[in-house]
Tab-separated table of C-alpha atoms and ligand atoms in Angstrom:
chain	number	residue	atom	x	y	z
A	23	MET	CA	18.563	1.407	-24.668
A	24	ALA	CA	16.386	-1.449	-26.950
A	25	SER	CA	14.910	-3.083	-23.601
A	26	VAL	CA	13.452	0.056	-22.917
A	27	ILE	CA	11.678	0.549	-26.194
A	28	SER	CA	10.348	-2.850	-25.774
A	29	VAL	CA	9.386	-2.800	-22.221
A	30	LYS	CA	7.803	0.204	-22.654
A	31	GLN	CA	5.556	-0.776	-26.114
A	32	LYS	CA	4.325	-3.513	-23.785
A	33	ALA	CA	3.695	-2.194	-20.407
A	34	ILE	CA	2.468	1.193	-21.058
A	35	ASP	CA	0.821	1.413	-24.778
A	36	GLU	CA	-0.363	5.264	-24.533
A	37	GLU	CA	-2.198	5.464	-27.337
A	38	ALA	CA	-4.072	1.774	-27.149
A	39	ILE	CA	-4.958	3.163	-24.075
A	40	SER	CA	-6.840	6.440	-25.230
A	41	SER	CA	-8.202	4.635	-27.490
A	42	SER	CA	-9.412	2.016	-25.358
A	43	LEU	CA	-11.073	4.688	-22.740
A	44	ALA	CA	-12.295	6.843	-26.197
A	45	ALA	CA	-14.148	4.123	-27.276
A	46	ALA	CA	-15.947	2.672	-24.484
A	47	ALA	CA	-19.534	3.714	-23.870
A	48	GLN	CA	-21.743	2.938	-20.670
A	49	PRO	CA	-22.131	-0.090	-20.745
A	50	ASP	CA	-26.347	-0.905	-20.656
A	51	SER	CA	-28.158	-2.819	-18.503
A	52	VAL	CA	-27.293	-6.554	-20.078
A	53	ARG	CA	-23.772	-5.793	-21.095
A	54	PHE	CA	-23.467	-4.259	-17.647
A	55	ALA	CA	-24.835	-7.579	-15.921
A	56	ASP	CA	-22.254	-9.614	-17.647
A	57	LEU	CA	-18.955	-6.998	-16.742
A	58	MET	CA	-20.378	-8.477	-12.981
A	59	ALA	CA	-20.953	-11.622	-14.219
A	60	LYS	CA	-17.449	-11.519	-14.644
A	61	ALA	CA	-15.824	-9.531	-11.872
A	62	ARG	CA	-17.774	-11.845	-9.338
A	63	GLU	CA	-15.700	-14.960	-11.141
A	64	ALA	CA	-12.765	-12.934	-9.596
A	65	ALA	CA	-10.117	-13.996	-12.801
A	66	GLY	CA	-9.340	-10.395	-13.411
A	67	LEU	CA	-10.853	-7.495	-16.150
A	68	ASP	CA	-9.198	-6.870	-18.745
A	69	ARG	CA	-8.502	-2.971	-20.637
A	70	ASP	CA	-11.718	-2.810	-22.525
A	71	GLU	CA	-13.881	-3.926	-19.771
A	72	VAL	CA	-11.975	-1.549	-17.107
A	73	ALA	CA	-12.622	1.469	-19.913
A	74	GLU	CA	-16.473	0.343	-19.504
A	75	LEU	CA	-16.752	0.126	-15.650
A	76	ILE	CA	-14.563	3.815	-16.001
A	77	LYS	CA	-17.851	4.720	-17.697
A	78	ILE	CA	-20.464	4.252	-15.885
A	79	THR	CA	-22.655	6.945	-13.738
A	80	ALA	CA	-26.191	5.510	-13.469
A	81	PRO	CA	-26.530	5.206	-9.641
A	82	ALA	CA	-28.046	2.079	-9.872
A	83	GLN	CA	-24.983	0.615	-11.686
A	84	LEU	CA	-22.954	2.463	-9.254
A	85	GLU	CA	-24.255	0.960	-6.303
A	86	GLU	CA	-23.869	-2.407	-7.539
A	87	LEU	CA	-20.569	-1.981	-8.910
A	88	PHE	CA	-19.792	-0.926	-5.026
A	89	HIS	CA	-22.026	-4.181	-4.007
A	90	THR	CA	-19.689	-6.830	-6.229
A	91	ALA	CA	-16.358	-5.039	-5.306
A	92	ALA	CA	-17.701	-5.880	-1.213
A	93	GLU	CA	-18.744	-8.652	-2.050
A	94	ILE	CA	-15.308	-10.173	-3.528
A	95	LYS	CA	-13.782	-8.127	-0.725
A	96	GLN	CA	-15.239	-10.401	1.633
A	97	ARG	CA	-14.968	-13.076	-0.143
A	98	ILE	CA	-11.161	-13.039	-0.822
A	99	TYR	CA	-9.708	-11.155	2.065
A	100	GLY	CA	-12.493	-11.566	4.929
A	101	ASN	CA	-12.699	-9.322	7.704
A	102	ARG	CA	-8.462	-8.329	8.027
A	103	VAL	CA	-7.169	-5.535	7.486
A	104	VAL	CA	-3.144	-5.596	7.563
A	105	LEU	CA	-2.232	-2.235	9.362
A	106	PHE	CA	1.533	-0.606	9.057
A	107	ALA	CA	3.371	2.771	9.402
A	108	PRO	CA	5.104	4.581	7.424
A	109	LEU	CA	8.807	5.914	8.816
A	110	TYR	CA	9.942	8.909	6.846
A	111	VAL	CA	14.290	8.378	7.011
A	112	SER	CA	15.147	11.259	4.933
A	113	ASN	CA	13.182	14.503	3.306
A	114	GLU	CA	16.237	15.552	1.289
A	115	CYS	CA	15.464	15.897	-2.265
A	116	VAL	CA	16.983	16.364	-5.727
A	117	GLY	CA	13.495	16.201	-6.935
A	118	ASN	CA	11.724	19.294	-7.240
A	119	CYS	CA	8.637	17.871	-8.361
A	120	LEU	CA	5.287	20.215	-8.344
A	121	TYR	CA	2.904	18.543	-5.766
A	122	CYS	CA	5.243	17.287	-3.334
A	123	GLY	CA	6.630	19.463	0.368
A	124	PHE	CA	9.694	17.391	-0.480
A	125	ARG	CA	10.543	19.143	-3.838
A	126	ARG	CA	14.030	20.898	-4.171
A	127	ASP	CA	12.588	24.429	-4.969
A	128	ASN	CA	10.902	24.691	-0.544
A	129	ASP	CA	12.937	26.190	1.059
A	130	LEU	CA	10.833	26.456	3.816
A	131	CYS	CA	10.912	22.704	4.166
A	132	GLN	CA	13.351	21.500	7.210
A	133	ARG	CA	15.504	19.073	5.253
A	134	ARG	CA	16.759	16.257	7.314
A	135	THR	CA	17.899	12.679	7.239
A	136	LEU	CA	18.121	10.580	9.902
A	137	SER	CA	20.685	9.619	11.723
A	138	ALA	CA	21.072	5.718	12.685
A	139	GLU	CA	20.718	6.482	16.431
A	140	GLU	CA	17.438	7.921	15.281
A	141	ILE	CA	16.287	5.138	13.725
A	142	VAL	CA	16.391	2.970	16.395
A	143	GLY	CA	14.529	6.000	18.399
A	144	GLU	CA	12.130	5.886	16.293
A	145	VAL	CA	11.989	2.429	15.839
A	146	ARG	CA	11.608	1.488	19.425
A	147	TRP	CA	8.815	4.370	19.617
A	148	LEU	CA	6.987	2.311	16.959
A	149	ILE	CA	7.194	-0.879	18.310
A	150	ASP	CA	6.540	0.524	21.932
A	151	HIS	CA	3.087	1.042	20.141
A	152	GLY	CA	2.790	-2.336	18.879
A	153	TYR	CA	3.623	-1.668	15.010
A	154	LYS	CA	4.912	-4.863	13.482
A	155	ARG	CA	5.590	-3.750	9.936
A	156	LEU	CA	7.022	-0.555	8.497
A	157	LEU	CA	7.601	1.155	5.401
A	158	LEU	CA	10.644	3.308	5.465
A	159	VAL	CA	10.269	6.289	2.621
A	160	TYR	CA	13.692	8.511	1.425
A	161	GLY	CA	13.580	11.686	-0.690
A	162	GLU	CA	15.319	10.888	-3.391
A	163	HIS	CA	19.269	12.256	-3.243
A	164	PRO	CA	22.443	10.925	-3.582
A	165	LYS	CA	22.985	10.416	0.055
A	166	ASN	CA	19.848	8.000	0.269
A	167	ASN	CA	21.408	5.057	-2.097
A	168	VAL	CA	21.132	1.704	-1.655
A	169	ASP	CA	23.800	1.308	0.825
A	170	ARG	CA	22.012	3.857	3.544
A	171	MET	CA	19.395	1.409	3.036
A	172	VAL	CA	20.731	-1.801	3.343
A	173	GLU	CA	22.124	-0.328	6.500
A	174	ASP	CA	18.687	1.081	7.601
A	175	VAL	CA	17.153	-1.851	6.942
A	176	HIS	CA	19.374	-4.020	8.905
A	177	THR	CA	19.047	-1.328	11.834
A	178	VAL	CA	15.344	-1.464	12.023
A	179	TYR	CA	15.544	-5.664	12.163
A	180	ASN	CA	18.034	-5.467	14.670
A	181	THR	CA	16.220	-3.483	17.265
A	182	ARG	CA	14.937	-5.094	19.686
A	183	HIS	CA	12.282	-3.372	22.608
A	184	ASP	CA	10.819	-4.831	25.519
A	185	GLY	CA	10.034	-8.171	23.744
A	186	GLY	CA	8.664	-6.429	20.476
A	187	GLU	CA	10.574	-5.912	17.012
A	188	ILE	CA	9.574	-4.843	13.550
A	189	ARG	CA	9.174	-8.196	11.432
A	190	ARG	CA	9.271	-6.639	7.913
A	191	VAL	CA	10.856	-3.856	6.650
A	192	ASN	CA	9.817	-2.796	3.099
A	193	ILE	CA	10.920	0.847	1.296
A	194	ASN	CA	9.921	3.512	-0.818
A	195	ALA	CA	12.296	5.348	-2.406
A	196	ALA	CA	13.752	6.056	-6.016
A	197	PRO	CA	14.059	2.987	-9.067
A	198	LEU	CA	17.746	1.458	-7.976
A	199	SER	CA	19.303	-0.189	-10.927
A	200	HIS	CA	19.845	-3.931	-11.466
A	201	GLU	CA	22.994	-4.163	-9.685
A	202	ASP	CA	21.594	-2.525	-6.689
A	203	PHE	CA	18.638	-4.427	-6.471
A	204	VAL	CA	21.037	-7.014	-6.399
A	205	LYS	CA	22.769	-5.933	-3.285
A	206	LEU	CA	19.282	-5.140	-1.804
A	207	LYS	CA	17.863	-8.290	-1.490
A	208	PRO	CA	19.844	-10.144	0.738
A	209	ALA	CA	18.882	-7.591	3.126
A	210	GLY	CA	15.650	-9.297	3.228
A	211	ILE	CA	13.042	-6.663	2.624
A	212	GLY	CA	9.383	-7.008	1.776
A	213	THR	CA	7.806	-5.092	-0.784
A	214	TYR	CA	9.931	-2.079	-2.794
A	215	GLN	CA	7.306	0.263	-3.914
A	216	VAL	CA	8.052	2.809	-6.891
A	217	PHE	CA	4.628	4.848	-7.505
A	218	GLN	CA	4.567	6.520	-11.266
A	219	GLU	CA	2.891	8.731	-10.367
A	220	THR	CA	1.419	9.157	-13.669
A	221	TYR	CA	1.905	6.999	-16.281
A	222	HIS	CA	1.152	9.855	-18.720
A	223	ARG	CA	3.941	11.043	-20.472
A	224	GLU	CA	3.393	14.301	-21.233
A	225	THR	CA	2.162	15.429	-17.181
A	226	PHE	CA	4.906	13.035	-15.923
A	227	GLU	CA	7.758	15.196	-17.692
A	228	TYR	CA	5.696	18.830	-16.217
A	229	MET	CA	5.472	16.902	-12.919
A	230	HIS	CA	9.272	16.229	-12.790
A	231	PRO	CA	11.114	19.279	-14.196
A	232	VAL	CA	14.317	17.800	-12.557
A	233	GLY	CA	16.570	14.692	-10.751
A	234	PRO	CA	16.888	11.589	-11.639
A	235	LYS	CA	12.999	11.322	-11.189
A	236	ALA	CA	12.455	13.093	-14.487
A	237	ASN	CA	13.141	10.083	-16.801
A	238	TYR	CA	10.043	7.898	-17.190
A	239	ASP	CA	11.133	5.370	-19.001
A	240	TRP	CA	13.891	4.902	-16.208
A	241	ARG	CA	11.148	5.045	-13.479
A	242	VAL	CA	8.279	2.804	-15.397
A	243	THR	CA	11.027	0.196	-16.038
A	244	VAL	CA	12.070	-0.503	-12.699
A	245	TRP	CA	10.616	-3.952	-12.078
A	246	ASP	CA	12.820	-5.019	-15.395
A	247	ARG	CA	15.429	-4.600	-12.968
A	248	CYS	CA	14.089	-4.706	-9.938
A	249	PHE	CA	12.408	-8.417	-11.102
A	250	PRO	CA	15.650	-10.539	-12.048
A	251	ALA	CA	17.716	-9.119	-9.145
A	252	GLY	CA	14.964	-11.533	-6.843
A	253	ILE	CA	13.108	-8.449	-5.405
A	254	ASP	CA	9.437	-9.961	-6.670
A	255	ASP	CA	7.336	-8.260	-4.432
A	256	MET	CA	6.547	-4.788	-5.880
A	257	GLY	CA	4.788	-2.623	-5.369
A	258	LEU	CA	3.153	-0.136	-8.019
A	259	GLY	CA	0.937	3.070	-7.140
A	260	VAL	CA	-0.709	6.407	-9.580
A	261	LEU	CA	-0.910	9.532	-7.565
A	262	PHE	CA	-4.420	10.647	-8.561
A	263	GLY	CA	-4.793	14.558	-8.957
A	264	LEU	CA	-1.932	14.579	-11.749
A	265	TYR	CA	-3.939	13.516	-14.235
A	266	ASP	CA	-7.285	11.684	-15.770
A	267	TRP	CA	-7.717	9.252	-13.080
A	268	ARG	CA	-9.809	7.289	-15.532
A	269	TRP	CA	-6.210	7.231	-18.087
A	270	ASP	CA	-4.441	6.651	-15.348
A	271	LEU	CA	-5.910	3.819	-13.417
A	272	LEU	CA	-6.288	1.607	-17.528
A	273	ALA	CA	-2.186	2.311	-16.930
A	274	LEU	CA	-2.033	1.175	-13.596
A	275	LEU	CA	-3.595	-2.109	-14.416
A	276	ASP	CA	-1.699	-2.834	-17.581
A	277	HIS	CA	1.630	-2.202	-16.123
A	278	ALA	CA	-0.279	-4.644	-13.324
A	279	ARG	CA	-1.260	-7.090	-15.469
A	280	TYR	CA	2.205	-6.761	-17.548
A	281	LEU	CA	4.384	-8.311	-14.767
A	282	ASP	CA	1.691	-10.610	-14.726
A	283	SER	CA	2.290	-11.617	-17.748
A	284	THR	CA	5.877	-11.392	-18.100
A	285	TYR	CA	7.168	-12.702	-14.914
A	286	GLY	CA	4.221	-14.472	-13.660
A	287	VAL	CA	3.569	-12.535	-10.446
A	288	GLY	CA	1.937	-9.651	-10.641
A	289	PRO	CA	2.041	-6.729	-8.208
A	290	HIS	CA	2.277	-7.044	-4.342
A	291	THR	CA	0.375	-4.071	-3.949
A	292	ILE	CA	-1.125	-1.000	-5.312
A	293	SER	CA	-1.332	1.881	-3.261
A	294	VAL	CA	-3.859	4.821	-4.371
A	295	PRO	CA	-2.458	7.555	-3.027
A	296	ARG	CA	-4.479	11.041	-3.271
A	297	LEU	CA	-3.216	14.125	-3.680
A	298	GLU	CA	-3.429	16.336	-0.747
A	299	PRO	CA	-1.913	19.586	0.094
A	300	ALA	CA	0.774	20.255	1.113
A	301	TYR	CA	3.021	22.935	2.905
A	302	ASN	CA	4.520	25.890	0.382
A	303	THR	CA	3.591	23.646	-2.736
A	304	PRO	CA	0.595	25.367	-4.136
A	305	LEU	CA	0.000	22.862	-7.398
A	306	ALA	CA	-0.906	19.774	-4.306
A	307	SER	CA	-3.854	22.277	-3.281
A	308	ASN	CA	-4.892	22.853	-6.641
A	309	PRO	CA	-4.726	19.392	-8.595
A	310	PRO	CA	-4.870	19.829	-11.992
A	311	ALA	CA	-7.188	16.884	-12.466
A	312	ARG	CA	-8.938	16.954	-8.526
A	313	VAL	CA	-10.532	13.749	-8.058
A	314	SER	CA	-13.554	14.013	-6.755
A	315	ASP	CA	-15.188	11.614	-3.354
A	316	ASP	CA	-17.194	9.519	-5.861
A	317	ASP	CA	-14.461	8.649	-8.443
A	318	PHE	CA	-11.908	7.624	-5.684
A	319	ARG	CA	-14.292	6.139	-4.412
A	320	LYS	CA	-14.829	4.449	-8.301
A	321	ILE	CA	-11.280	3.817	-8.832
A	322	VAL	CA	-11.116	1.716	-5.434
A	323	ALA	CA	-13.973	-0.880	-6.146
A	324	ILE	CA	-12.680	-1.028	-10.101
A	325	THR	CA	-9.282	-1.397	-8.845
A	326	ARG	CA	-10.839	-4.374	-6.636
A	327	LEU	CA	-12.486	-5.906	-9.528
A	328	ALA	CA	-9.692	-5.757	-11.799
A	329	VAL	CA	-6.345	-7.472	-9.693
A	330	PRO	CA	-9.050	-9.325	-6.856
A	331	TYR	CA	-5.644	-10.717	-5.907
A	332	THR	CA	-3.863	-7.749	-5.247
A	333	GLY	CA	-3.144	-6.362	-2.056
A	334	MET	CA	-5.110	-2.475	-2.175
A	335	ILE	CA	-3.188	-0.001	0.376
A	336	LEU	CA	-4.760	3.839	1.457
A	337	THR	CA	-2.617	5.660	3.674
A	338	THR	CA	-3.260	7.943	5.471
A	339	ARG	CA	-3.827	11.021	3.218
A	340	GLU	CA	-8.122	9.572	3.001
A	341	VAL	CA	-10.214	10.683	6.224
A	342	PRO	CA	-11.249	8.360	8.747
A	343	GLU	CA	-15.144	8.088	7.092
A	344	MET	CA	-13.498	7.874	2.987
A	345	ARG	CA	-11.034	5.240	4.527
A	346	ARG	CA	-13.942	3.311	6.379
A	347	GLU	CA	-15.641	3.312	3.251
A	348	CYS	CA	-12.715	2.368	1.156
A	349	LEU	CA	-12.529	-0.548	3.765
A	350	ARG	CA	-15.054	-2.258	2.604
A	351	LEU	CA	-14.776	-1.129	-1.626
A	352	GLY	CA	-11.240	-2.947	-1.579
A	353	ILE	CA	-8.615	-1.306	0.038
A	354	THR	CA	-6.391	-4.827	2.982
A	355	GLN	CA	-4.112	-2.552	4.158
A	356	ILE	CA	-3.821	1.051	6.037
A	357	SER	CA	-1.035	3.100	7.842
A	358	ALA	CA	-2.543	4.168	10.956
A	359	GLY	CA	-1.445	6.461	13.690
A	360	SER	CA	1.034	7.779	10.568
A	361	SER	CA	3.650	10.203	10.446
A	362	VAL	CA	5.153	11.819	7.602
A	363	ALA	CA	8.431	13.697	8.668
A	364	PRO	CA	11.520	12.975	9.633
A	365	GLY	CA	11.635	12.446	13.448
A	366	GLY	CA	7.547	12.575	13.279
A	367	TYR	CA	7.490	10.129	15.893
A	368	THR	CA	9.799	10.211	18.252
A	369	GLU	CA	9.487	14.386	18.355
A	370	ARG	CA	5.667	14.221	17.457
A	371	ASN	CA	5.078	18.188	17.275
A	372	PRO	CA	1.539	19.160	15.647
A	373	ASN	CA	3.025	21.418	13.905
A	374	ASP	CA	5.714	20.162	12.144
A	375	GLU	CA	4.419	20.424	8.406
A	376	ASP	CA	7.273	22.474	7.385
A	377	ALA	CA	9.107	19.010	7.713
A	378	ARG	CA	6.299	16.800	6.283
A	379	GLN	CA	5.785	15.565	2.200
A	380	PHE	CA	1.989	16.011	2.696
A	381	GLU	CA	-0.794	17.161	5.196
A	382	PRO	CA	-3.070	13.608	6.184
A	383	GLY	CA	-6.311	13.380	6.364
A	384	ASP	CA	-6.470	10.705	9.420
A	385	ARG	CA	-4.510	11.554	12.591
A	386	ARG	CA	-5.819	9.211	14.777
A	387	PRO	CA	-3.610	7.577	16.667
A	388	LEU	CA	-2.983	3.624	16.387
A	389	ASP	CA	-4.951	2.326	19.255
A	390	GLU	CA	-8.071	4.229	17.698
A	391	VAL	CA	-7.761	3.035	14.734
A	392	MET	CA	-7.842	-0.358	16.132
A	393	TYR	CA	-10.664	-0.098	18.072
A	394	ASP	CA	-12.510	1.611	15.050
A	395	LEU	CA	-11.392	-1.052	12.857
A	396	CYS	CA	-13.117	-3.484	15.365
A	397	ASP	CA	-16.507	-1.133	16.224
A	398	GLN	CA	-16.963	-1.910	12.333
A	399	GLY	CA	-16.498	-5.324	12.086
A	400	TYR	CA	-12.807	-5.761	10.971
A	401	LEU	CA	-10.069	-7.978	12.297
A	402	PRO	CA	-6.649	-6.259	12.153
A	403	SER	CA	-3.477	-7.404	11.341
A	404	PHE	CA	0.234	-7.436	11.762
A	405	CYS	CA	0.605	-10.557	10.071
A	406	THR	CA	4.214	-10.981	8.395
A	407	ALA	CA	4.518	-14.731	7.925
A	408	CYS	CA	4.815	-14.979	4.102
A	409	TYR	CA	7.380	-12.768	3.843
A	410	ARG	CA	9.141	-15.026	7.129
A	411	SER	CA	8.513	-18.178	5.390
A	412	GLY	CA	9.292	-17.635	2.113
A	413	ARG	CA	6.295	-17.342	0.783
A	414	THR	CA	6.670	-14.584	-1.741
A	415	GLY	CA	6.203	-13.898	-5.517
A	416	ARG	CA	5.259	-16.785	-7.458
A	417	ASP	CA	4.758	-18.573	-4.481
A	418	PHE	CA	2.977	-16.217	-2.686
A	419	MET	CA	0.492	-16.200	-5.669
A	420	SER	CA	0.043	-19.449	-6.493
A	421	LEU	CA	-1.469	-19.770	-2.779
A	422	ALA	CA	-3.183	-16.714	-3.499
A	423	LYS	CA	-4.555	-16.801	-6.927
A	424	PRO	CA	-6.993	-20.395	-6.062
A	425	GLY	CA	-7.432	-18.335	-2.405
A	426	GLU	CA	-5.858	-21.133	-0.599
A	427	ILE	CA	-4.165	-18.286	0.882
A	428	GLN	CA	-7.139	-17.370	3.725
A	429	HIS	CA	-6.078	-20.489	5.599
A	430	PHE	CA	-2.917	-18.790	6.445
A	431	CYS	CA	-4.013	-15.357	6.710
A	432	LEU	CA	-7.074	-15.960	9.227
A	433	PRO	CA	-4.967	-17.598	11.663
A	434	ASN	CA	-2.197	-15.462	11.447
A	435	ALA	CA	-4.266	-12.040	12.126
A	436	LEU	CA	-5.881	-14.009	15.050
A	437	LEU	CA	-2.475	-14.095	16.408
A	438	THR	CA	-0.760	-10.756	15.437
A	439	PHE	CA	-3.668	-9.053	17.085
A	440	LYS	CA	-3.514	-11.277	20.157
A	441	GLU	CA	-0.503	-9.986	20.789
A	442	TYR	CA	-1.300	-6.803	20.070
A	443	LEU	CA	-3.683	-6.182	22.510
A	444	LEU	CA	-1.925	-8.767	25.104
A	445	ASP	CA	1.388	-6.026	24.616
A	446	TYR	CA	0.068	-3.126	23.534
A	447	ALA	CA	-3.791	-1.908	22.888
A	448	SER	CA	-5.238	0.475	25.939
A	449	PRO	CA	-8.749	-1.488	28.026
A	450	GLU	CA	-11.381	-0.513	26.240
A	451	THR	CA	-9.518	-2.022	22.340
A	452	ARG	CA	-8.790	-5.281	24.600
A	453	ARG	CA	-11.705	-5.697	25.526
A	454	ILE	CA	-12.970	-5.296	22.145
A	455	GLY	CA	-10.777	-6.744	20.670
A	456	GLU	CA	-11.421	-10.158	22.851
A	457	GLN	CA	-14.940	-10.307	21.466
A	458	VAL	CA	-13.621	-9.972	17.642
A	459	ILE	CA	-11.278	-12.591	18.300
A	460	CYS	CA	-13.465	-14.714	19.491
A	461	ARG	CA	-16.149	-13.912	16.449
A	462	HIS	CA	-13.115	-14.829	14.157
A	463	LEU	CA	-11.940	-18.241	16.002
A	464	ASP	CA	-15.392	-19.615	15.155
A	465	SER	CA	-15.609	-18.598	11.374
A	466	ILE	CA	-12.347	-20.720	10.922
A	467	GLU	CA	-13.739	-24.005	8.785
A	468	THR	CA	-11.558	-26.607	9.378
A	469	GLN	CA	-11.727	-27.847	13.486
A	470	ALA	CA	-8.661	-28.998	12.894
A	471	LEU	CA	-6.994	-25.469	11.972
A	472	ARG	CA	-9.729	-23.688	14.901
A	473	ARG	CA	-8.578	-26.090	17.227
A	474	GLU	CA	-4.644	-25.421	16.085
A	475	THR	CA	-5.080	-21.881	16.248
A	476	GLU	CA	-6.704	-21.974	19.481
A	477	ALA	CA	-3.721	-23.679	20.980
A	478	ARG	CA	-1.322	-20.930	19.865
A	479	LEU	CA	-3.478	-18.581	21.021
A	480	ALA	CA	-2.984	-19.967	24.457
A	481	ARG	CA	0.350	-19.991	23.772
A	482	LEU	CA	0.615	-15.931	23.598
A	483	ASP	CA	-1.297	-15.616	26.882
A	484	ALA	CA	1.069	-17.899	28.233
A	485	GLY	CA	3.679	-15.414	27.359
A	486	GLU	CA	5.070	-16.886	24.129
A	487	ARG	CA	5.468	-14.597	21.464
A	488	ASP	CA	5.672	-14.643	17.153
A	489	VAL	CA	3.579	-17.798	16.437
A	490	TYR	CA	2.616	-18.370	13.104
A	491	PHE	CA	1.634	-20.498	10.279
B	513	LIG	FE1	11.312	14.237	-3.595
B	513	LIG	FE2	10.093	12.115	-4.658
B	513	LIG	FE3	8.491	14.597	-3.325
B	513	LIG	FE4	9.485	14.142	-5.671
B	513	LIG	S1	7.891	13.170	-4.838
B	513	LIG	S2	10.415	15.976	-4.785
B	513	LIG	S3	11.154	13.392	-6.134
B	513	LIG	S4	10.593	12.993	-1.888
B	514	LIG	FE1	-0.346	-11.648	4.456
B	514	LIG	FE2	0.555	-13.568	4.475
B	514	LIG	FE3	-0.137	-12.900	6.621
B	514	LIG	FE4	-2.183	-13.354	4.875
B	514	LIG	S1	-0.436	-14.876	5.470
B	514	LIG	S2	-1.879	-11.567	6.302
B	514	LIG	S3	-0.646	-13.152	2.812
B	514	LIG	S4	1.395	-12.294	5.364
């Protein structure tokens, strides 16, 4: 109990967040210029600085904020966009979160937990379409325990299909105990995601009335059990729309800073889902704290400036146009072609809304998204090299913070995208994709690295696969 209290005081200080938000004023032009100058140093922003940026409304300042976020995004991540797909393993849940299609009281939800054979079927489908990174998603249910997760991770990694395989498995599930994280570690997962949904305790308790998820402290302290168990890629998130986004954004960034200062490793990713309608779930259609498109852009841009080296994830909750805008402002990873119902890839049924967690806003298949990314000047990437080379946690951050990780990211993006073009792309995507590869090869700064990347691309052309730096 003592650790819960001390963590709560250090990670999320509700009074300090409220005071900071109340005290902050829209910065005048001199102060705003100072804030943008600091943001450009890419060393992050503190709570009060974020609160000031939250308050800006002047169109010229908003424009400058977006411009600076785009500049930082470009400088650190270039044009690369990492792609993944969620694999919903189970929508069985003892929780009754008021906003979720899987909530216990939704008796119209078709419940299902995939068997190992069904997971293999879904994974084969995903491999067949070019995916390399998966996120396993579980409802909170006693049967979705750590033993089950370990088995599923092995099932995914052991599934080979037509020369392809999944190379990184991440998990989005309930917070585990330290002992369970210790059990999970050898399975070789990438990131473990637990979203706090809202950091505002009173709202959290209202939204999560029953089940293990009703315990705010157990959830907010998850990383204090996860990191010591050796899983150092941690994924944070807020479900925007449950409580005032301004407050939740400050809390989310406080949580990120807490991890950085406590463990020397900030979150690997921050996700920014926005509440979307869900089948037979009235609250999801009427968000208690609806976030406008303008405010959502602010959330993405401010997060980019506050934690420049943290990957930012946007899912298919958002419509294509918003996804394009957010990629420019700071998003580094997106899901694409996603099904958000168990079994939804192999049994693709456009009317399966009664098994989905929410209504997706972007239903385009992966290849269409890949074409669109190329058309917008981006370089799609399925890179999984860091995790497989042991560059995680502190090792990863020691490369990421000085910007050195870029020397790996760009060549690896080119190699994994090339694999996609050779094995899975439509002729149109292949055509535009090859142009994207040529352009980005030219942008590799050192000649030796460019030559080595060309040599490895040639090995892919010759039939070799899974080539990376
Ligand atoms: Fe269950 Fe998670 Fe949905 Fe809550 S949000 S009802 S815990 S699946
Ligand atoms: Fe991510 Fe590492 Fe690949 Fe860069 S090299 S895209 S940081 S896995």
